Amino acid sequence: MAKLKAKIGSGEAQRFDQRNTMYSRPRDPEKSDARILDIGRRHYSAKHFGKTPGYTMRDWAFSMSMWYMERWWGYGNMVGNEGLLTWFPDQTERALRDRMEPGGKWEISDPEEMSRNIKKAAQFLGASLVGICKLDRRWLYSHRFHPHTHEHVPIEIPEEFHYAIVMAHEMPYDLMQTSPAYGGFASTGRGYSMMAFVASSLSHYIRNLGYQAIPTGNDTALSIPIAIDAGLGELGRNGMLITKRFGPRVRISKVFTDMPLVADKPIEFGVAQFCARCKRCAEDCPSGAISPDEPTTEGLTISNNSGIYKWYIDPEKCLDFWARNNGSCENCVRVCSFNKQPGILHDVVRFSVKNVPWLNPVLVRMDKLFGYGRRVRTEDIWK
């Protein structure tokens, strides 16, 4: 069985500049070379539809309906402090709108009880999983990059924001099984739209109690390490958060707050050991962006935040395939052995992964034998 030389996630990392993310670089003519700009031009250009199942105009129209909340009100989930994700709405205007007295505050004598309340509120709003952690400021982006105006300024979160409320939003299983066709993109879009709605709504609840709240999606801070700190899952070979219940089939939003809360603890349930053996995401990645090799502390491009011991993906190869695919790709989510619907059998397998890791090679073979992770035809999910 493959052994890890160190603990996944160990090491030191510096604050990362949002300008260097693979979503920002193709929009940044000052910093990107011709090849990266070309990838962006091809990916962000108008779509061309055909008659290939899964890639028709109807498929694209449906996927865009899933992205509607995010694209029009979440403002791209890259920008931050705009639209639904505004950081500090005017207190007087908010009080008038909600018919509340400005300046009031709900006294919190029991932070543990308030933490339970916040988690329940997030779940009522639609979050699939919720955790809380102390805000580790290493995970804040050092600078904000606006993809349209190219504004590049430091990110400064006031010191009184001690906690991060982290929410995972499930992406529909059936749609995800059609990746890399547009059904997978639709599944992702629903996750992003839920991110914008839930994070902004939970922030509104916290503000109405008299505390400060900053809602974020992919903007402002790195989501995965904060989610790990909040006990929502572990880091996988595919570079994504692997949760117990949904595997990597989630999107992540956060709310930073000065409300007194109680932090959860990180969890381990055998992901690193399983990923060391499995490699299915690397085998099924059409771009070869996922490493089949041992973890390292050295990233492959400037879009990797080096210094942490983990598997680094090659985001340039990934986005290049998205451009060639005329959409996106979620194959690494689709084929992941942790991407299963909840059920007794799969719960037993999860127990084995955590407690009997020497069975991992057998579980990997069984996963393939039973056909899990195979692509489903788009037309079949509508029947």
Coordinates of C-alpha atoms in Angstrom, one line a residue:
M1 CA 0.0 0.0 0.0
A2 CA 1.2 3.5 -0.9
K3 CA 2.5 5.4 2.2
L4 CA 2.6 9.1 2.6
K5 CA 5.9 10.7 3.6
A6 CA 4.1 13.4 5.6
K7 CA 0.7 14.4 6.7
I8 CA -1.4 15.9 3.9
G9 CA -1.9 19.6 4.6
S10 CA 1.3 20.0 6.7
G11 CA 3.7 22.7 5.8
E12 CA 3.7 26.5 5.6
A13 CA 2.0 28.7 3.0
Q14 CA 2.0 32.4 2.4
R15 CA -1.1 34.4 1.7
F16 CA -2.0 33.9 -2.0
D17 CA -2.8 36.7 -4.5
Q18 CA -6.2 36.3 -6.2
R19 CA -4.6 37.7 -9.3
N20 CA -2.7 34.4 -9.7
T21 CA -5.8 32.1 -9.7
M22 CA -6.5 30.4 -13.0
Y23 CA -9.8 32.2 -13.2
S24 CA -8.1 35.6 -13.0
R25 CA -5.0 35.1 -15.1
P26 CA -6.8 34.8 -18.5
R27 CA -8.5 38.1 -17.7
D28 CA -5.3 39.9 -16.7
P29 CA -3.5 41.2 -19.8
E30 CA -0.8 42.8 -17.7
K31 CA 0.4 39.5 -16.2
S32 CA -0.5 36.8 -18.6
D33 CA 1.3 35.5 -21.6
A34 CA -0.3 34.9 -25.0
R35 CA -1.0 31.3 -24.3
I36 CA -3.0 31.9 -21.1
L37 CA -4.9 34.8 -22.7
D38 CA -5.8 32.5 -25.6
I39 CA -7.1 29.9 -23.2
G40 CA -9.3 32.5 -21.6
R41 CA -10.5 33.9 -25.0
R42 CA -11.6 30.4 -26.1
H43 CA -13.2 29.6 -22.7
Y44 CA -15.0 32.8 -22.1
S45 CA -16.2 33.4 -25.7
A46 CA -19.8 32.7 -26.8
K47 CA -20.8 29.1 -26.9
H48 CA -21.3 27.1 -30.1
F49 CA -24.0 24.5 -29.9
G50 CA -24.5 21.4 -32.0
K51 CA -26.6 18.3 -32.1
T52 CA -24.3 16.2 -29.9
P53 CA -26.3 14.9 -26.9
G54 CA -25.4 16.8 -23.8
Y55 CA -24.0 19.8 -25.8
T56 CA -27.2 21.1 -27.4
M57 CA -28.7 24.6 -26.9
R58 CA -31.3 23.1 -24.6
D59 CA -28.6 21.6 -22.4
W60 CA -26.8 24.9 -22.2
A61 CA -30.0 26.8 -21.5
F62 CA -30.7 24.5 -18.6
S63 CA -27.2 24.9 -17.2
M64 CA -27.5 28.7 -17.4
S65 CA -30.8 28.5 -15.4
M66 CA -28.8 26.9 -12.6
W67 CA -26.3 29.7 -12.7
Y68 CA -28.9 32.5 -12.8
M69 CA -28.7 33.5 -9.1
E70 CA -24.9 33.4 -9.1
R71 CA -24.3 35.2 -12.4
W72 CA -26.8 38.0 -11.9
W73 CA -26.8 38.5 -8.1
G74 CA -23.7 36.8 -6.8
Y75 CA -21.6 38.7 -9.3
G76 CA -19.4 36.0 -10.5
N77 CA -18.3 34.7 -7.0
M78 CA -14.8 36.0 -7.9
V79 CA -15.2 39.7 -7.2
G80 CA -16.2 40.0 -3.5
N81 CA -17.9 42.9 -1.8
E82 CA -20.5 43.3 -4.6
G83 CA -24.1 42.3 -5.2
L84 CA -25.4 39.7 -2.7
L85 CA -21.9 39.4 -1.3
T86 CA -21.6 43.1 -0.1
W87 CA -19.6 43.3 3.0
F88 CA -20.9 46.3 4.9
P89 CA -24.4 47.4 3.8
D90 CA -25.5 50.8 5.2
Q91 CA -26.9 50.2 8.7
T92 CA -29.6 52.9 8.5
E93 CA -30.9 51.8 5.1
R94 CA -31.0 48.2 6.3
A95 CA -32.9 49.1 9.5
L96 CA -35.5 51.1 7.5
R97 CA -35.9 48.3 5.0
D98 CA -36.4 45.7 7.7
R99 CA -38.3 48.0 10.0
M100 CA -35.8 47.5 12.8
E101 CA -34.2 49.9 15.3
P102 CA -30.6 50.5 14.2
G103 CA -27.9 49.8 16.8
G104 CA -29.5 47.0 18.7
K105 CA -27.6 43.8 19.5
W106 CA -28.7 40.3 20.6
E107 CA -26.7 39.5 23.8
I108 CA -24.9 36.1 23.5
S109 CA -24.3 34.5 26.9
D110 CA -23.7 31.0 25.5
P111 CA -21.6 31.0 22.3
E112 CA -22.0 27.2 22.0
E113 CA -25.8 27.6 21.9
M114 CA -25.5 30.4 19.4
S115 CA -23.2 28.2 17.3
R116 CA -25.9 25.6 17.1
N117 CA -28.5 28.2 16.2
I118 CA -26.3 29.6 13.4
K119 CA -25.7 26.1 12.0
K120 CA -29.5 25.3 12.1
A121 CA -30.2 28.7 10.4
A122 CA -27.7 27.9 7.6
Q123 CA -29.3 24.5 7.1
F124 CA -32.8 26.0 7.0
L125 CA -31.5 28.4 4.3
G126 CA -30.3 25.5 2.2
A127 CA -26.8 24.6 3.3
S128 CA -26.0 20.9 3.1
L129 CA -23.2 21.0 5.7
V130 CA -22.1 23.6 8.1
G131 CA -19.0 24.1 10.3
I132 CA -17.3 26.8 12.2
C133 CA -13.6 27.6 12.7
K134 CA -11.3 30.4 13.9
L135 CA -10.3 32.5 10.9
D136 CA -6.8 31.6 9.9
R137 CA -5.6 34.7 8.1
R138 CA -3.1 32.8 6.1
W139 CA -6.0 31.7 3.9
L140 CA -7.2 35.2 3.1
Y141 CA -6.1 36.3 -0.3
S142 CA -3.3 38.9 -0.1
H143 CA -4.9 41.0 -2.8
R144 CA -8.3 41.2 -4.6
F145 CA -8.4 41.2 -8.4
H146 CA -11.4 42.4 -10.3
P147 CA -11.8 40.4 -13.5
H148 CA -13.5 43.3 -15.4
T149 CA -11.9 46.5 -14.1
H150 CA -8.5 44.8 -13.3
E151 CA -8.4 46.6 -10.0
H152 CA -5.7 45.0 -7.8
V153 CA -5.8 46.0 -4.1
P154 CA -4.8 44.5 -0.8
I155 CA -7.5 42.6 1.1
E156 CA -7.9 43.6 4.7
I157 CA -10.4 42.0 7.0
P158 CA -10.8 43.9 10.3
E159 CA -9.2 42.1 13.3
E160 CA -12.5 41.7 15.2
F161 CA -13.6 39.1 12.6
H162 CA -12.5 36.0 14.6
Y163 CA -14.7 33.3 13.1
A164 CA -15.6 31.7 9.8
I165 CA -18.9 30.0 9.3
V166 CA -18.3 27.5 6.4
M167 CA -21.1 25.9 4.4
A168 CA -21.0 23.1 1.8
H169 CA -23.7 23.0 -0.8
E170 CA -24.5 19.7 -2.5
M171 CA -24.5 19.5 -6.3
P172 CA -27.1 17.2 -7.8
Y173 CA -25.8 13.7 -8.2
D174 CA -27.6 12.7 -11.4
L175 CA -26.6 15.8 -13.3
M176 CA -23.0 15.4 -12.2
Q177 CA -22.9 11.9 -13.7
T178 CA -23.2 13.4 -17.2
S179 CA -19.8 15.3 -17.0
P180 CA -18.1 16.6 -19.1
A181 CA -21.3 17.5 -20.9
Y182 CA -23.4 20.5 -19.8
G183 CA -25.3 18.5 -17.2
G184 CA -22.2 18.6 -15.0
F185 CA -21.9 22.3 -15.5
A186 CA -25.6 22.7 -14.5
S187 CA -24.9 20.7 -11.3
T188 CA -22.0 23.1 -10.5
G189 CA -24.1 26.1 -11.3
R190 CA -26.7 25.1 -8.8
G191 CA -24.0 24.8 -6.2
Y192 CA -22.7 28.3 -7.0
S193 CA -26.2 29.8 -6.9
M194 CA -26.8 28.2 -3.5
M195 CA -23.5 29.6 -2.3
A196 CA -24.6 33.2 -3.2
F197 CA -28.1 32.8 -1.7
V198 CA -27.2 31.1 1.5
A199 CA -24.1 33.1 2.4
S200 CA -25.8 36.4 1.8
S201 CA -28.9 35.4 3.7
L202 CA -27.0 34.1 6.7
S203 CA -25.0 37.3 6.8
H204 CA -28.3 39.3 6.8
Y205 CA -29.5 37.2 9.8
I206 CA -26.2 37.9 11.7
R207 CA -26.3 41.6 10.9
N208 CA -29.9 41.8 12.1
L209 CA -28.7 40.5 15.4
G210 CA -26.3 43.4 15.7
Y211 CA -23.1 41.7 14.6
Q212 CA -20.9 42.1 11.5
A213 CA -20.8 39.6 8.7
I214 CA -18.8 39.3 5.5
P215 CA -20.3 36.8 3.0
T216 CA -17.9 35.2 0.5
G217 CA -17.9 32.6 -2.2
N218 CA -14.6 31.9 -4.1
D219 CA -13.6 35.5 -3.5
T220 CA -11.7 37.0 -0.6
A221 CA -10.2 33.7 0.8
L222 CA -9.2 30.1 -0.1
S223 CA -12.3 28.0 0.6
I224 CA -10.9 24.5 1.0
P225 CA -8.4 25.0 3.8
I226 CA -11.0 27.0 5.8
A227 CA -13.5 24.2 5.2
I228 CA -11.0 21.7 6.5
D229 CA -10.4 23.9 9.6
A230 CA -14.1 23.9 10.2
G231 CA -14.3 20.1 10.1
L232 CA -16.2 19.6 6.9
G233 CA -13.8 17.2 5.2
E234 CA -10.3 16.4 4.0
L235 CA -8.2 17.3 1.0
G236 CA -8.2 14.9 -1.9
R237 CA -5.9 14.0 -4.8
N238 CA -8.2 16.0 -7.1
G239 CA -7.4 19.2 -5.1
M240 CA -11.0 19.4 -3.8
L241 CA -12.6 19.1 -0.4
I242 CA -13.8 15.5 0.2
T243 CA -16.7 15.4 2.6
K244 CA -18.0 12.3 4.4
R245 CA -21.5 12.5 3.0
F246 CA -21.1 13.9 -0.5
G247 CA -17.4 13.4 -1.3
P248 CA -16.2 16.2 -3.5
R249 CA -19.7 16.9 -4.9
V250 CA -20.1 20.2 -3.0
R251 CA -19.3 23.9 -3.4
I252 CA -18.2 26.1 -0.5
S253 CA -19.2 29.5 0.8
K254 CA -18.1 31.3 4.0
V255 CA -19.3 34.0 6.3
F256 CA -16.7 35.9 8.4
T257 CA -18.1 37.4 11.6
D258 CA -17.3 39.0 14.9
M259 CA -20.2 37.1 16.6
P260 CA -18.9 35.0 19.5
L261 CA -19.0 31.3 18.5
V262 CA -17.4 28.0 19.2
A263 CA -15.1 26.4 16.7
D264 CA -15.3 22.9 15.4
K265 CA -12.3 20.6 15.0
P266 CA -10.8 19.2 11.8
I267 CA -11.8 15.6 11.0
E268 CA -10.0 12.6 9.4
F269 CA -11.8 9.7 7.9
G270 CA -9.1 8.1 5.7
V271 CA -9.2 10.2 2.6
A272 CA -5.5 10.7 2.3
Q273 CA -4.7 7.0 2.5
F274 CA -7.5 6.1 0.1
C275 CA -6.4 8.8 -2.5
A276 CA -2.9 7.5 -2.3
R277 CA -4.1 4.2 -3.5
C278 CA -7.1 5.1 -5.7
K279 CA -5.9 7.5 -8.5
R280 CA -9.2 7.3 -10.4
C281 CA -9.5 11.1 -10.7
A282 CA -6.0 11.2 -12.3
E283 CA -6.8 8.3 -14.6
D284 CA -10.1 9.9 -15.8
C285 CA -9.0 13.5 -16.1
P286 CA -9.2 14.2 -19.8
S287 CA -6.5 17.0 -19.6
G288 CA -4.0 15.1 -17.4
A289 CA -4.2 17.9 -14.9
I290 CA -4.3 15.7 -11.8
S291 CA -1.1 14.1 -10.6
P292 CA -0.8 10.3 -10.3
D293 CA 2.4 10.8 -8.3
E294 CA 3.3 11.3 -4.7
P295 CA 2.3 14.5 -2.9
T296 CA 4.8 17.4 -2.7
T297 CA 5.2 20.9 -1.4
E298 CA 6.0 22.4 -4.8
G299 CA 3.2 23.7 -7.0
L300 CA 3.3 23.3 -10.8
T301 CA 2.4 26.9 -11.8
I302 CA 1.9 30.3 -10.2
S303 CA -1.7 29.4 -9.8
N304 CA -0.7 26.8 -7.1
N305 CA -0.1 28.0 -3.5
S306 CA 3.1 26.2 -2.8
G307 CA 4.4 25.2 0.7
I308 CA 1.7 22.7 1.7
Y309 CA 2.3 19.0 1.4
K310 CA -0.4 17.8 -1.0
W311 CA -1.3 16.8 -4.5
Y312 CA -1.1 19.8 -6.8
I313 CA -3.3 19.9 -9.9
D314 CA -2.2 21.7 -13.1
P315 CA -4.9 24.4 -13.5
E316 CA -3.6 25.5 -16.9
K317 CA -4.2 22.1 -18.4
C318 CA -7.6 22.0 -16.7
L319 CA -8.9 25.3 -18.0
D320 CA -7.5 24.5 -21.5
F321 CA -9.7 21.4 -21.6
W322 CA -12.7 23.5 -20.5
A323 CA -12.0 25.7 -23.5
R324 CA -11.7 22.7 -25.8
N325 CA -14.9 21.2 -24.3
N326 CA -16.8 24.4 -24.9
G327 CA -17.9 24.4 -21.3
S328 CA -16.4 22.9 -18.1
C329 CA -15.5 19.5 -16.7
E330 CA -16.4 17.7 -13.5
N331 CA -15.0 14.2 -14.3
C332 CA -12.8 14.3 -11.1
V333 CA -16.0 14.7 -9.1
R334 CA -18.0 12.1 -11.1
V335 CA -15.5 9.3 -10.8
C336 CA -14.4 9.9 -7.1
S337 CA -15.1 6.9 -5.0
F338 CA -16.5 9.2 -2.2
N339 CA -19.1 10.6 -4.6
K340 CA -22.0 8.4 -3.6
Q341 CA -25.6 8.8 -2.6
P342 CA -26.1 8.2 1.1
G343 CA -27.1 4.6 1.9
I344 CA -26.3 1.7 4.2
L345 CA -23.9 0.0 1.8
H346 CA -21.9 3.1 1.2
D347 CA -21.9 4.0 4.9
V348 CA -20.3 0.6 5.5
V349 CA -17.7 1.3 2.9
R350 CA -17.0 4.7 4.5
F351 CA -16.5 3.0 7.8
S352 CA -14.0 0.6 6.2
V353 CA -12.0 3.4 4.6
K354 CA -11.7 5.1 8.0
N355 CA -11.0 2.0 10.1
V356 CA -9.7 -0.8 7.9
P357 CA -7.4 1.1 5.4
W358 CA -5.7 -2.1 4.3
L359 CA -8.9 -3.0 2.4
N360 CA -8.6 0.2 0.2
P361 CA -7.2 -1.7 -2.8
V362 CA -10.1 -4.1 -2.8
L363 CA -12.6 -1.2 -2.4
V364 CA -11.0 0.6 -5.4
R365 CA -11.4 -2.5 -7.6
M366 CA -15.0 -3.0 -6.4
D367 CA -15.9 0.6 -7.2
K368 CA -14.8 0.0 -10.8
L369 CA -16.4 -3.4 -11.0
F370 CA -19.8 -2.1 -10.0
G371 CA -19.6 0.7 -12.5
Y372 CA -19.6 3.6 -10.2
G373 CA -18.4 6.8 -11.8
R374 CA -19.3 5.9 -15.3
R375 CA -20.7 8.7 -17.4
V376 CA -24.4 8.8 -17.8
R377 CA -26.0 10.0 -21.0
T378 CA -27.7 13.3 -20.6
E379 CA -30.9 12.2 -22.3
D380 CA -31.3 9.3 -19.8
I381 CA -31.5 11.6 -16.8
W382 CA -34.6 13.3 -18.2
K383 CA -36.5 10.1 -18.7

